[in-house]
Amino acid sequence: MKKNAIILGLVIAITQIIACSKSSDNDPYGGGGGNTDNSGKIQITANATFGNILTDGNGKTLYFFAKDANGSSACTGGCLSAWPVYYSASLSVGTGLNSSDFGTITRADGSKQTTFKGWPLYYYAVDSKAGDVKGDAADSIWFVARNDYAVMIAQYQLTGNDGKNYLGNYQVGDGLTKYITDQNGVTLYSFKPDKNKLNTYTKPDFSNNGLWPIDSLATIGSIPAILKKADFDTIHVYGKPQLTYKGWPLYYFGPDNNTRGNTKGVSVPTPGVWPINNAQTSVAPAQ
């Protein structure tokens, strides 16, 4: 009798262990301690509506957050209930992706999060199955993750080279402003004296390109959903391509040091001469 009780106890214990293991394996977000099943892989997945997007190995869609402009996560507290973080301690990268584009950040609570081209990655809790992309353009600040974005959207505090904080109207003040960046989150500017598809700043010998480098993107890939791809084009400036938006040639600011979240150019030489760009930007004046 005692022997049978011992055997029964062992069977129950083993059953509970197996049940717990299965529960963990079915957790679509990896249980917070690294992903399980195929979620430890990131791959390019063809989506019927959105084309090629980034998903985990189970086909669950991944997203970028515009407020993560400086590379750290701005999604905390209740935000995480809707947008769980993606993290893999031993990430596997699918065909067409470069492992060098992925990284890991430590969040404010000490947990880890995987990044792609500097953008922290998230799931959307409402996406119940593989192929769901219900979070794209949510609040105009969440975007499906892709590997071929030509530009991205950031929403962040503008801080000029003078150390002052600015609003979107270039008045001194505190507040978040949406603006266009390159795919790595580096701020792009236009030049107020330019004309439609005419760069009036860059010299033929590019001797001033170090201060305001042109965005020399030659091929226009995907565009965030709140922008129109038709508003983007390229021109040639003394033999080099330059990306334009609504006719405005786009530039970097050298002292931003290719650093995400830097917007020092907005105050140079005075606020508004080198503005940021967003969906509200007016079409550049004709030549």
PDB file of C-alpha atoms in Angstrom:
ATOM      1  CA  MET A   1       0.000   0.000   0.000  1.00  0.00           C
ATOM      2  CA  LYS A   2       2.787   2.360   0.984  1.00  0.00           C
ATOM      3  CA  LYS A   3       4.674   1.440  -2.212  1.00  0.00           C
ATOM      4  CA  ASN A   4       1.621   2.232  -4.359  1.00  0.00           C
ATOM      5  CA  ALA A   5       1.222   5.626  -2.658  1.00  0.00           C
ATOM      6  CA  ILE A   6       4.852   6.481  -3.427  1.00  0.00           C
ATOM      7  CA  ILE A   7       4.430   5.506  -7.088  1.00  0.00           C
ATOM      8  CA  LEU A   8       1.215   7.537  -7.336  1.00  0.00           C
ATOM      9  CA  GLY A   9       2.975  10.554  -5.844  1.00  0.00           C
ATOM     10  CA  LEU A  10       5.791  10.300  -8.390  1.00  0.00           C
ATOM     11  CA  VAL A  11       3.318  10.087 -11.274  1.00  0.00           C
ATOM     12  CA  ILE A  12       1.499  13.221 -10.068  1.00  0.00           C
ATOM     13  CA  ALA A  13       4.764  15.127  -9.661  1.00  0.00           C
ATOM     14  CA  ILE A  14       5.961  14.186 -13.156  1.00  0.00           C
ATOM     15  CA  THR A  15       2.582  15.151 -14.627  1.00  0.00           C
ATOM     16  CA  GLN A  16       2.770  18.573 -12.978  1.00  0.00           C
ATOM     17  CA  ILE A  17       6.288  19.156 -14.291  1.00  0.00           C
ATOM     18  CA  ILE A  18       5.205  18.301 -17.832  1.00  0.00           C
ATOM     19  CA  ALA A  19       2.144  20.554 -17.540  1.00  0.00           C
ATOM     20  CA  CYS A  20       4.258  23.474 -16.372  1.00  0.00           C
ATOM     21  CA  SER A  21       6.697  22.897 -19.218  1.00  0.00           C
ATOM     22  CA  LYS A  22       3.894  22.945 -21.786  1.00  0.00           C
ATOM     23  CA  SER A  23       2.427  26.101 -20.263  1.00  0.00           C
ATOM     24  CA  SER A  24       5.776  27.854 -20.593  1.00  0.00           C
ATOM     25  CA  ASP A  25       6.236  26.662 -24.175  1.00  0.00           C
ATOM     26  CA  ASN A  26       2.848  28.082 -25.121  1.00  0.00           C
ATOM     27  CA  ASP A  27       3.612  31.540 -23.718  1.00  0.00           C
ATOM     28  CA  PRO A  28       3.755  33.715 -26.876  1.00  0.00           C
ATOM     29  CA  TYR A  29       5.975  36.281 -25.162  1.00  0.00           C
ATOM     30  CA  GLY A  30       8.587  33.924 -23.748  1.00  0.00           C
ATOM     31  CA  GLY A  31       7.493  34.258 -20.123  1.00  0.00           C
ATOM     32  CA  GLY A  32       9.703  37.285 -19.589  1.00  0.00           C
ATOM     33  CA  GLY A  33      12.802  35.150 -19.204  1.00  0.00           C
ATOM     34  CA  GLY A  34      13.883  34.696 -22.802  1.00  0.00           C
ATOM     35  CA  ASN A  35      11.742  33.333 -25.609  1.00  0.00           C
ATOM     36  CA  THR A  36      10.683  29.731 -25.970  1.00  0.00           C
ATOM     37  CA  ASP A  37       9.617  27.570 -28.906  1.00  0.00           C
ATOM     38  CA  ASN A  38      10.463  29.433 -32.171  1.00  0.00           C
ATOM     39  CA  SER A  39      10.024  32.897 -30.695  1.00  0.00           C
ATOM     40  CA  GLY A  40      13.785  33.094 -30.131  1.00  0.00           C
ATOM     41  CA  LYS A  41      14.162  33.606 -33.880  1.00  0.00           C
ATOM     42  CA  ILE A  42      13.482  36.778 -35.849  1.00  0.00           C
ATOM     43  CA  GLN A  43      12.712  36.396 -39.531  1.00  0.00           C
ATOM     44  CA  ILE A  44      11.334  38.228 -42.540  1.00  0.00           C
ATOM     45  CA  THR A  45       7.775  37.054 -43.113  1.00  0.00           C
ATOM     46  CA  ALA A  46       5.597  37.804 -46.139  1.00  0.00           C
ATOM     47  CA  ASN A  47       2.309  39.375 -45.057  1.00  0.00           C
ATOM     48  CA  ALA A  48      -0.665  39.596 -47.420  1.00  0.00           C
ATOM     49  CA  THR A  49      -1.400  43.209 -46.452  1.00  0.00           C
ATOM     50  CA  PHE A  50       1.948  44.683 -45.454  1.00  0.00           C
ATOM     51  CA  GLY A  51       4.482  42.803 -47.560  1.00  0.00           C
ATOM     52  CA  ASN A  52       7.697  41.709 -45.872  1.00  0.00           C
ATOM     53  CA  ILE A  53       7.679  42.351 -42.125  1.00  0.00           C
ATOM     54  CA  LEU A  54       9.683  41.226 -39.104  1.00  0.00           C
ATOM     55  CA  THR A  55       8.175  38.461 -36.989  1.00  0.00           C
ATOM     56  CA  ASP A  56       9.389  35.939 -34.479  1.00  0.00           C
ATOM     57  CA  GLY A  57       9.832  32.335 -35.571  1.00  0.00           C
ATOM     58  CA  ASN A  58       6.180  31.627 -34.840  1.00  0.00           C
ATOM     59  CA  GLY A  59       5.064  34.353 -37.241  1.00  0.00           C
ATOM     60  CA  LYS A  60       4.018  36.810 -34.496  1.00  0.00           C
ATOM     61  CA  THR A  61       4.436  40.407 -35.696  1.00  0.00           C
ATOM     62  CA  LEU A  62       7.004  42.741 -34.116  1.00  0.00           C
ATOM     63  CA  TYR A  63       6.691  46.524 -33.773  1.00  0.00           C
ATOM     64  CA  PHE A  64       8.630  49.784 -33.299  1.00  0.00           C
ATOM     65  CA  PHE A  65       7.551  52.611 -30.953  1.00  0.00           C
ATOM     66  CA  ALA A  66       8.091  56.216 -32.102  1.00  0.00           C
ATOM     67  CA  LYS A  67       8.724  57.420 -28.550  1.00  0.00           C
ATOM     68  CA  ASP A  68      11.805  55.188 -28.342  1.00  0.00           C
ATOM     69  CA  ALA A  69      13.648  57.841 -30.338  1.00  0.00           C
ATOM     70  CA  ASN A  70      16.832  57.735 -28.265  1.00  0.00           C
ATOM     71  CA  GLY A  71      17.032  53.935 -28.267  1.00  0.00           C
ATOM     72  CA  SER A  72      15.691  53.323 -24.770  1.00  0.00           C
ATOM     73  CA  SER A  73      12.156  52.070 -24.151  1.00  0.00           C
ATOM     74  CA  ALA A  74       9.483  54.640 -23.333  1.00  0.00           C
ATOM     75  CA  CYS A  75       6.820  51.939 -22.957  1.00  0.00           C
ATOM     76  CA  THR A  76       6.435  51.263 -19.235  1.00  0.00           C
ATOM     77  CA  GLY A  77       3.715  50.457 -16.722  1.00  0.00           C
ATOM     78  CA  GLY A  78       0.319  49.849 -18.294  1.00  0.00           C
ATOM     79  CA  CYS A  79       1.763  50.307 -21.777  1.00  0.00           C
ATOM     80  CA  LEU A  80       3.449  46.925 -21.442  1.00  0.00           C
ATOM     81  CA  SER A  81       0.115  45.162 -21.015  1.00  0.00           C
ATOM     82  CA  ALA A  82      -0.782  46.129 -24.570  1.00  0.00           C
ATOM     83  CA  TRP A  83       2.757  46.046 -25.952  1.00  0.00           C
ATOM     84  CA  PRO A  84       4.824  43.239 -24.372  1.00  0.00           C
ATOM     85  CA  VAL A  85       8.557  43.498 -24.962  1.00  0.00           C
ATOM     86  CA  TYR A  86      10.388  41.093 -27.239  1.00  0.00           C
ATOM     87  CA  TYR A  87      13.584  39.580 -25.891  1.00  0.00           C
ATOM     88  CA  SER A  88      15.706  36.587 -26.778  1.00  0.00           C
ATOM     89  CA  ALA A  89      18.854  35.748 -24.843  1.00  0.00           C
ATOM     90  CA  SER A  90      20.115  33.612 -27.737  1.00  0.00           C
ATOM     91  CA  LEU A  91      18.657  35.211 -30.835  1.00  0.00           C
ATOM     92  CA  SER A  92      18.567  33.359 -34.144  1.00  0.00           C
ATOM     93  CA  VAL A  93      18.381  35.535 -37.270  1.00  0.00           C
ATOM     94  CA  GLY A  94      16.595  34.479 -40.439  1.00  0.00           C
ATOM     95  CA  THR A  95      17.612  34.791 -44.091  1.00  0.00           C
ATOM     96  CA  GLY A  96      17.988  38.356 -45.342  1.00  0.00           C
ATOM     97  CA  LEU A  97      18.756  39.814 -41.912  1.00  0.00           C
ATOM     98  CA  ASN A  98      22.135  40.792 -40.434  1.00  0.00           C
ATOM     99  CA  SER A  99      22.922  39.855 -36.851  1.00  0.00           C
ATOM    100  CA  SER A 100      24.875  43.123 -36.524  1.00  0.00           C
ATOM    101  CA  ASP A 101      21.568  45.044 -36.801  1.00  0.00           C
ATOM    102  CA  PHE A 102      20.314  43.467 -33.572  1.00  0.00           C
ATOM    103  CA  GLY A 103      21.197  44.434 -30.040  1.00  0.00           C
ATOM    104  CA  THR A 104      19.997  44.283 -26.455  1.00  0.00           C
ATOM    105  CA  ILE A 105      19.096  47.074 -24.060  1.00  0.00           C
ATOM    106  CA  THR A 106      18.545  46.964 -20.320  1.00  0.00           C
ATOM    107  CA  ARG A 107      15.220  48.514 -19.417  1.00  0.00           C
ATOM    108  CA  ALA A 108      14.620  50.770 -16.409  1.00  0.00           C
ATOM    109  CA  ASP A 109      13.269  47.798 -14.435  1.00  0.00           C
ATOM    110  CA  GLY A 110      16.415  45.775 -15.139  1.00  0.00           C
ATOM    111  CA  SER A 111      14.837  43.448 -17.704  1.00  0.00           C
ATOM    112  CA  LYS A 112      16.226  42.997 -21.220  1.00  0.00           C
ATOM    113  CA  GLN A 113      14.802  43.866 -24.623  1.00  0.00           C
ATOM    114  CA  THR A 114      15.972  43.052 -28.137  1.00  0.00           C
ATOM    115  CA  THR A 115      16.488  45.922 -30.601  1.00  0.00           C
ATOM    116  CA  PHE A 116      16.662  46.142 -34.393  1.00  0.00           C
ATOM    117  CA  LYS A 117      18.631  49.016 -35.917  1.00  0.00           C
ATOM    118  CA  GLY A 118      18.376  50.658 -32.514  1.00  0.00           C
ATOM    119  CA  TRP A 119      14.590  50.307 -32.223  1.00  0.00           C
ATOM    120  CA  PRO A 120      13.362  48.250 -29.232  1.00  0.00           C
ATOM    121  CA  LEU A 121      11.022  45.482 -30.390  1.00  0.00           C
ATOM    122  CA  TYR A 122       7.531  44.723 -29.089  1.00  0.00           C
ATOM    123  CA  TYR A 123       4.571  42.450 -29.663  1.00  0.00           C
ATOM    124  CA  TYR A 124       0.981  43.729 -29.735  1.00  0.00           C
ATOM    125  CA  ALA A 125      -1.276  41.862 -27.299  1.00  0.00           C
ATOM    126  CA  VAL A 126      -4.316  42.174 -29.595  1.00  0.00           C
ATOM    127  CA  ASP A 127      -2.496  40.188 -32.316  1.00  0.00           C
ATOM    128  CA  SER A 128      -3.907  36.795 -31.390  1.00  0.00           C
ATOM    129  CA  LYS A 129      -2.322  34.738 -34.143  1.00  0.00           C
ATOM    130  CA  ALA A 130       0.489  34.635 -36.675  1.00  0.00           C
ATOM    131  CA  GLY A 131      -0.090  37.101 -39.497  1.00  0.00           C
ATOM    132  CA  ASP A 132      -2.068  39.590 -37.404  1.00  0.00           C
ATOM    133  CA  VAL A 133      -0.801  43.176 -37.820  1.00  0.00           C
ATOM    134  CA  LYS A 134      -3.457  45.030 -35.857  1.00  0.00           C
ATOM    135  CA  GLY A 135      -1.014  47.377 -34.139  1.00  0.00           C
ATOM    136  CA  ASP A 136       0.375  49.182 -37.181  1.00  0.00           C
ATOM    137  CA  ALA A 137      -0.160  52.966 -36.988  1.00  0.00           C
ATOM    138  CA  ALA A 138      -1.829  52.644 -33.564  1.00  0.00           C
ATOM    139  CA  ASP A 139      -2.034  56.172 -32.119  1.00  0.00           C
ATOM    140  CA  SER A 140       0.178  57.128 -35.093  1.00  0.00           C
ATOM    141  CA  ILE A 141       3.223  56.081 -33.022  1.00  0.00           C
ATOM    142  CA  TRP A 142       3.383  52.279 -33.345  1.00  0.00           C
ATOM    143  CA  PHE A 143       4.654  50.731 -36.572  1.00  0.00           C
ATOM    144  CA  VAL A 144       5.130  47.227 -37.847  1.00  0.00           C
ATOM    145  CA  ALA A 145       8.836  46.380 -37.828  1.00  0.00           C
ATOM    146  CA  ARG A 146      10.499  46.070 -41.237  1.00  0.00           C
ATOM    147  CA  ASN A 147      14.068  45.689 -42.407  1.00  0.00           C
ATOM    148  CA  ASP A 148      13.699  47.999 -45.424  1.00  0.00           C
ATOM    149  CA  TYR A 149      12.285  51.266 -44.090  1.00  0.00           C
ATOM    150  CA  ALA A 150      13.598  54.280 -45.980  1.00  0.00           C
ATOM    151  CA  VAL A 151      12.629  56.516 -43.059  1.00  0.00           C
ATOM    152  CA  MET A 152      10.981  56.163 -39.663  1.00  0.00           C
ATOM    153  CA  ILE A 153       8.905  58.328 -37.322  1.00  0.00           C
ATOM    154  CA  ALA A 154      10.142  59.510 -33.938  1.00  0.00           C
ATOM    155  CA  GLN A 155       8.167  61.371 -31.288  1.00  0.00           C
ATOM    156  CA  TYR A 156      10.517  63.100 -28.899  1.00  0.00           C
ATOM    157  CA  GLN A 157      11.532  66.354 -27.276  1.00  0.00           C
ATOM    158  CA  LEU A 158      13.311  68.700 -29.705  1.00  0.00           C
ATOM    159  CA  THR A 159      16.505  70.046 -28.118  1.00  0.00           C
ATOM    160  CA  GLY A 160      18.611  72.508 -30.090  1.00  0.00           C
ATOM    161  CA  ASN A 161      22.355  72.965 -30.293  1.00  0.00           C
ATOM    162  CA  ASP A 162      21.836  75.869 -27.876  1.00  0.00           C
ATOM    163  CA  GLY A 163      20.639  73.434 -25.204  1.00  0.00           C
ATOM    164  CA  LYS A 164      17.080  74.780 -25.237  1.00  0.00           C
ATOM    165  CA  ASN A 165      13.971  72.629 -25.634  1.00  0.00           C
ATOM    166  CA  TYR A 166      11.664  73.463 -28.533  1.00  0.00           C
ATOM    167  CA  LEU A 167       8.121  72.693 -29.619  1.00  0.00           C
ATOM    168  CA  GLY A 168       7.153  71.814 -33.181  1.00  0.00           C
ATOM    169  CA  ASN A 169       6.584  75.511 -33.965  1.00  0.00           C
ATOM    170  CA  TYR A 170      10.210  76.247 -32.931  1.00  0.00           C
ATOM    171  CA  GLN A 171       9.147  78.197 -29.883  1.00  0.00           C
ATOM    172  CA  VAL A 172      10.979  77.370 -26.661  1.00  0.00           C
ATOM    173  CA  GLY A 173       8.976  74.830 -24.674  1.00  0.00           C
ATOM    174  CA  ASP A 174       8.658  71.269 -23.446  1.00  0.00           C
ATOM    175  CA  GLY A 175       6.634  68.736 -25.399  1.00  0.00           C
ATOM    176  CA  LEU A 176       6.916  65.817 -27.792  1.00  0.00           C
ATOM    177  CA  THR A 177       7.061  66.412 -31.541  1.00  0.00           C
ATOM    178  CA  LYS A 178       6.786  63.866 -34.354  1.00  0.00           C
ATOM    179  CA  TYR A 179       9.574  64.025 -36.922  1.00  0.00           C
ATOM    180  CA  ILE A 180      11.094  61.964 -39.708  1.00  0.00           C
ATOM    181  CA  THR A 181      14.337  60.077 -39.131  1.00  0.00           C
ATOM    182  CA  ASP A 182      16.352  57.650 -41.197  1.00  0.00           C
ATOM    183  CA  GLN A 183      15.807  53.933 -40.594  1.00  0.00           C
ATOM    184  CA  ASN A 184      18.263  54.039 -37.685  1.00  0.00           C
ATOM    185  CA  GLY A 185      16.429  56.833 -35.890  1.00  0.00           C
ATOM    186  CA  VAL A 186      18.822  59.655 -36.834  1.00  0.00           C
ATOM    187  CA  THR A 187      17.065  62.997 -37.390  1.00  0.00           C
ATOM    188  CA  LEU A 188      16.554  64.363 -40.916  1.00  0.00           C
ATOM    189  CA  TYR A 189      16.199  68.078 -41.658  1.00  0.00           C
ATOM    190  CA  SER A 190      15.221  70.305 -44.551  1.00  0.00           C
ATOM    191  CA  PHE A 191      16.720  73.723 -45.407  1.00  0.00           C
ATOM    192  CA  LYS A 192      14.305  76.662 -45.588  1.00  0.00           C
ATOM    193  CA  PRO A 193      15.986  78.396 -48.605  1.00  0.00           C
ATOM    194  CA  ASP A 194      15.757  75.211 -50.734  1.00  0.00           C
ATOM    195  CA  LYS A 195      13.199  74.862 -53.524  1.00  0.00           C
ATOM    196  CA  ASN A 196      11.203  71.893 -54.759  1.00  0.00           C
ATOM    197  CA  LYS A 197      13.774  69.197 -55.523  1.00  0.00           C
ATOM    198  CA  LEU A 198      16.558  71.779 -55.547  1.00  0.00           C
ATOM    199  CA  ASN A 199      19.411  71.682 -53.036  1.00  0.00           C
ATOM    200  CA  THR A 200      20.718  75.236 -52.623  1.00  0.00           C
ATOM    201  CA  TYR A 201      23.102  74.441 -49.758  1.00  0.00           C
ATOM    202  CA  THR A 202      25.624  71.816 -50.823  1.00  0.00           C
ATOM    203  CA  LYS A 203      28.738  73.043 -52.628  1.00  0.00           C
ATOM    204  CA  PRO A 204      29.987  71.294 -55.796  1.00  0.00           C
ATOM    205  CA  ASP A 205      33.080  70.025 -53.968  1.00  0.00           C
ATOM    206  CA  PHE A 206      30.993  68.895 -50.948  1.00  0.00           C
ATOM    207  CA  SER A 207      33.273  70.940 -48.696  1.00  0.00           C
ATOM    208  CA  ASN A 208      30.291  71.853 -46.482  1.00  0.00           C
ATOM    209  CA  ASN A 209      28.764  68.379 -46.510  1.00  0.00           C
ATOM    210  CA  GLY A 210      30.341  67.565 -43.160  1.00  0.00           C
ATOM    211  CA  LEU A 211      28.174  70.125 -41.378  1.00  0.00           C
ATOM    212  CA  TRP A 212      24.922  69.260 -43.148  1.00  0.00           C
ATOM    213  CA  PRO A 213      25.425  65.889 -44.903  1.00  0.00           C
ATOM    214  CA  ILE A 214      22.866  64.987 -47.538  1.00  0.00           C
ATOM    215  CA  ASP A 215      20.769  61.862 -47.025  1.00  0.00           C
ATOM    216  CA  SER A 216      22.193  59.917 -49.944  1.00  0.00           C
ATOM    217  CA  LEU A 217      19.669  57.080 -49.872  1.00  0.00           C
ATOM    218  CA  ALA A 218      19.340  55.901 -53.470  1.00  0.00           C
ATOM    219  CA  THR A 219      16.467  53.412 -53.186  1.00  0.00           C
ATOM    220  CA  ILE A 220      13.223  54.244 -51.408  1.00  0.00           C
ATOM    221  CA  GLY A 221      12.034  51.247 -49.424  1.00  0.00           C
ATOM    222  CA  SER A 222       9.052  50.987 -47.098  1.00  0.00           C
ATOM    223  CA  ILE A 223       7.507  54.071 -45.493  1.00  0.00           C
ATOM    224  CA  PRO A 224       5.672  54.271 -42.125  1.00  0.00           C
ATOM    225  CA  ALA A 225       1.912  54.049 -42.597  1.00  0.00           C
ATOM    226  CA  ILE A 226       1.166  57.625 -41.483  1.00  0.00           C
ATOM    227  CA  LEU A 227       3.278  58.982 -44.362  1.00  0.00           C
ATOM    228  CA  LYS A 228       2.718  58.707 -48.130  1.00  0.00           C
ATOM    229  CA  LYS A 229       5.366  57.009 -50.230  1.00  0.00           C
ATOM    230  CA  ALA A 230       4.461  59.280 -53.156  1.00  0.00           C
ATOM    231  CA  ASP A 231       5.789  62.227 -51.116  1.00  0.00           C
ATOM    232  CA  PHE A 232       9.313  60.789 -51.275  1.00  0.00           C
ATOM    233  CA  ASP A 233      11.678  60.967 -54.222  1.00  0.00           C
ATOM    234  CA  THR A 234      15.375  61.313 -54.997  1.00  0.00           C
ATOM    235  CA  ILE A 235      17.351  63.990 -56.781  1.00  0.00           C
ATOM    236  CA  HIS A 236      20.984  64.101 -57.853  1.00  0.00           C
ATOM    237  CA  VAL A 237      23.330  66.632 -56.307  1.00  0.00           C
ATOM    238  CA  TYR A 238      26.637  66.889 -58.151  1.00  0.00           C
ATOM    239  CA  GLY A 239      26.499  63.200 -58.995  1.00  0.00           C
ATOM    240  CA  LYS A 240      25.181  61.904 -55.672  1.00  0.00           C
ATOM    241  CA  PRO A 241      21.606  60.904 -54.799  1.00  0.00           C
ATOM    242  CA  GLN A 242      19.653  62.821 -52.171  1.00  0.00           C
ATOM    243  CA  LEU A 243      16.338  61.797 -50.636  1.00  0.00           C
ATOM    244  CA  THR A 244      13.518  64.360 -50.758  1.00  0.00           C
ATOM    245  CA  TYR A 245      10.230  64.666 -48.876  1.00  0.00           C
ATOM    246  CA  LYS A 246       7.419  66.749 -50.376  1.00  0.00           C
ATOM    247  CA  GLY A 247      10.113  68.193 -52.602  1.00  0.00           C
ATOM    248  CA  TRP A 248      12.409  69.175 -49.716  1.00  0.00           C
ATOM    249  CA  PRO A 249      15.949  67.757 -49.957  1.00  0.00           C
ATOM    250  CA  LEU A 250      16.775  65.984 -46.687  1.00  0.00           C
ATOM    251  CA  TYR A 251      19.944  66.426 -44.633  1.00  0.00           C
ATOM    252  CA  TYR A 252      21.592  65.227 -41.456  1.00  0.00           C
ATOM    253  CA  PHE A 253      23.245  67.613 -38.978  1.00  0.00           C
ATOM    254  CA  GLY A 254      26.907  66.774 -38.407  1.00  0.00           C
ATOM    255  CA  PRO A 255      26.964  67.662 -34.680  1.00  0.00           C
ATOM    256  CA  ASP A 256      24.117  65.197 -34.088  1.00  0.00           C
ATOM    257  CA  ASN A 257      26.919  62.627 -34.484  1.00  0.00           C
ATOM    258  CA  ASN A 258      24.538  60.122 -36.093  1.00  0.00           C
ATOM    259  CA  THR A 259      23.034  59.672 -32.640  1.00  0.00           C
ATOM    260  CA  ARG A 260      19.382  58.723 -32.178  1.00  0.00           C
ATOM    261  CA  GLY A 261      17.280  61.326 -30.418  1.00  0.00           C
ATOM    262  CA  ASN A 262      19.621  64.236 -31.158  1.00  0.00           C
ATOM    263  CA  THR A 263      17.869  67.210 -32.776  1.00  0.00           C
ATOM    264  CA  LYS A 264      20.531  69.880 -32.344  1.00  0.00           C
ATOM    265  CA  GLY A 265      20.017  71.275 -35.838  1.00  0.00           C
ATOM    266  CA  VAL A 266      16.636  72.840 -35.026  1.00  0.00           C
ATOM    267  CA  SER A 267      18.271  75.911 -33.446  1.00  0.00           C
ATOM    268  CA  VAL A 268      21.023  76.473 -36.042  1.00  0.00           C
ATOM    269  CA  PRO A 269      21.692  79.258 -36.866  1.00  0.00           C
ATOM    270  CA  THR A 270      18.275  80.298 -35.532  1.00  0.00           C
ATOM    271  CA  PRO A 271      15.174  78.159 -34.909  1.00  0.00           C
ATOM    272  CA  GLY A 272      13.281  77.214 -38.075  1.00  0.00           C
ATOM    273  CA  VAL A 273      16.068  77.612 -40.639  1.00  0.00           C
ATOM    274  CA  TRP A 274      16.737  73.863 -40.580  1.00  0.00           C
ATOM    275  CA  PRO A 275      13.344  72.389 -39.611  1.00  0.00           C
ATOM    276  CA  ILE A 276      12.409  68.805 -38.894  1.00  0.00           C
ATOM    277  CA  ASN A 277       9.793  67.193 -41.151  1.00  0.00           C
ATOM    278  CA  ASN A 278       6.554  65.321 -40.549  1.00  0.00           C
ATOM    279  CA  ALA A 279       3.138  64.715 -42.114  1.00  0.00           C
ATOM    280  CA  GLN A 280       2.241  68.391 -41.589  1.00  0.00           C
ATOM    281  CA  THR A 281       5.224  69.656 -43.596  1.00  0.00           C
ATOM    282  CA  SER A 282       4.137  71.842 -46.519  1.00  0.00           C
ATOM    283  CA  VAL A 283       5.216  71.074 -50.072  1.00  0.00           C
ATOM    284  CA  ALA A 284       8.464  72.832 -51.009  1.00  0.00           C
ATOM    285  CA  PRO A 285       8.026  75.951 -53.175  1.00  0.00           C
ATOM    286  CA  ALA A 286       8.599  75.619 -56.911  1.00  0.00           C
ATOM    287  CA  GLN A 287      12.014  76.401 -58.363  1.00  0.00           C
TER     288      GLN A 287
END
